[in-house]
Every structure is written in structure tokens, then in C-alpha cells.
């Protein structure tokens, strides 16, 4: 990795209405699966603390399941309900804060990506707006409006618990083909009631979740909303084909109470729409007026969805976009997964000490 450009913009303080950070680095949420019986333990707390000790501006936790029987797939995925799990998260918060860091849980429901029979609740069926998998296969009936209302309140309870436990904000996972994104995406949302039919209808579920979370946490607690165009099974998918369609999704979310948008792309340097060099985060900031987080293969020469290792690479293009005010914060995934000291090494000009990403990191809590 070369170091022929100033990294100073990445380490300037960030101040917005509800959130102040020591620098512009964010640890991206990454599913780890190291929480036996869905409870984060001491090793998970230490894992996050190491990033805080090395000056990551904001840590966003791995996806953590809200209080619904089919929210996650797997007994090692942490959940965000029940006394034992919440006590585990309280310890995570304590460790991160003692190290001087800030942290937000990512609130998650996997929706129709869950297979019937998956742990931790083998009898729970996957749920979604139309009962369709990402490939269009019908495996369940559409959620009823009562079920939707109950689900919204489950997100709100998680938000309230996050504030009570001392977290510095929440991130709502609305990306990658999971539950909220299944409402946003026309391919998985065939509803004809008020939760479907057009962009406004497809956005309503996400809007109601944000509104309910805002009601629970009050006006001063940060709410981050993560979204994407791409899905786990379709990298070319889109919930918005034009800037105008994107604006139709963003504006109701802004009005509902989103403070920061986390715009998930596989490669941060790729333009989102024809005729502009702006990526998804750049467009989101331009349209919404809100601070945004950009993400996507930062510091590496291969995207994470390739499933292979990757070498370190220059941050020049990233810093240029940050200096141009195209986005406000930069989320780093695999580089921080592999090396808890990534941010400190970049800050101190120790680029020669950076570690390339290896698939083995996925099975280790470095």
C-alpha cells in the first residue's frame, strides 16, 4: 500500500446533530457467529474493545437479532433480547467505553433468507412481505398487517434496550435482501395494500420502524439506517433505478428520524447512476442532506463478496472523495476484521505494517 496522499481528512473529528466522533472511521458490521446460544461473551467484548483501543471512531456491531423467533439463522449469531444476551451486550458496551470508543448495535431480522428448520428456533418459519425468497420462490404466506405492526414494535423495543444499556446509537439493517430490504425491493414485495404497490408503499415498513425507534429513544439518540441496492443473491439488483426513485425512498426516512445513512456498496469507487461520479453515499448525501457512511472494499483490492483473500491497496481515491465532501464517514470491514490496529496504523503512517485479508480471519476473533 502506498502512502502518497495525506490521510488527515480520515482522522478529523466528526460532529453532527446527534453524534460526535474522534475521527471518520467506522467499523462495518460483520457477522461473526462467535456467540454460543446467541449470547455474546467475554471474547466478543474483548474483540470489540481491541478496535476501540486502536482509535476506531465508531464501532457498529455485527447484526444482532431482534426479539422474533425467525430473526436470525444459527445458534452462534447474537441476539438483542433476553436477560443473558442483553447482559452480554452491556458488557460489550462497558469494555468499548472503557477503551474510549463509541458503539452502536445493528438491529437485524433476516426475513425470507432464513431456511425453515434453522437454529435457534427450528419450528419458526421465515417471514417477509410476500412470503417470497430472494429468488422468487413462495415458501410462506405474506405477513399480515398485525404481524407487521408487531414487528415494528419489536424493533422499537430493541432500540429502547440499546439506549438503556448505554449504547451510543443504533443502526437499523435495511440492506442486502434481509427483512426490511425485502419490503423495499419490488421483486420480493408483491403486496397491494399500504405496504406495497409503489415506492411509497414499499418504504412504509422501514419508515414505521424508524418512527417507532425514534419514539422510544427520544430526539437526541442517533439512528443510523443501512441500505443497499445489491442483494446477497443479485449484485445488480436495485431498489432505485434513478436518483429520483432514490429520493422517494430517502425523504420519508429522513422525516421519520434517520440521522445518518449507511450506504452499502461492494466497491466504494463505483458511480451509482449514469452521468455522475458520485457513489451511492454521495448521491444519498446530495439528496437527503444527511451525513452518510460510505463502505465497500476500503483499503483492499478485492470485494468481500468474492469470498477470497485480498491485498492492501492505496487509500488515495477514498481520501479524495472524503475531501470533496461526497461522504462523511468511512466504514471499514475486512481490514478491521483482520487487524484491530488498522486505524491506528493508517493514522500513524505505518502502512507497511498493514495485513492483507485472509479467509482464515473469518474463523478467528483477532
JSON list of C-alpha atoms in Angstrom, two decimals, residues 41 78 126 130 227 363:
[
{"chain": "A", "resi": 41, "resn": "UNK", "atom": "CA", "xyz": [-19.46, -13.46, 25.75]},
{"chain": "A", "resi": 78, "resn": "UNK", "atom": "CA", "xyz": [-26.00, -12.93, 18.79]},
{"chain": "A", "resi": 126, "resn": "UNK", "atom": "CA", "xyz": [-39.14, -17.37, 7.67]},
{"chain": "A", "resi": 130, "resn": "UNK", "atom": "CA", "xyz": [-44.94, -11.62, 0.33]},
{"chain": "A", "resi": 227, "resn": "UNK", "atom": "CA", "xyz": [-29.44, 0.21, 2.95]},
{"chain": "A", "resi": 363, "resn": "UNK", "atom": "CA", "xyz": [-12.92, -18.17, 11.68]}
]
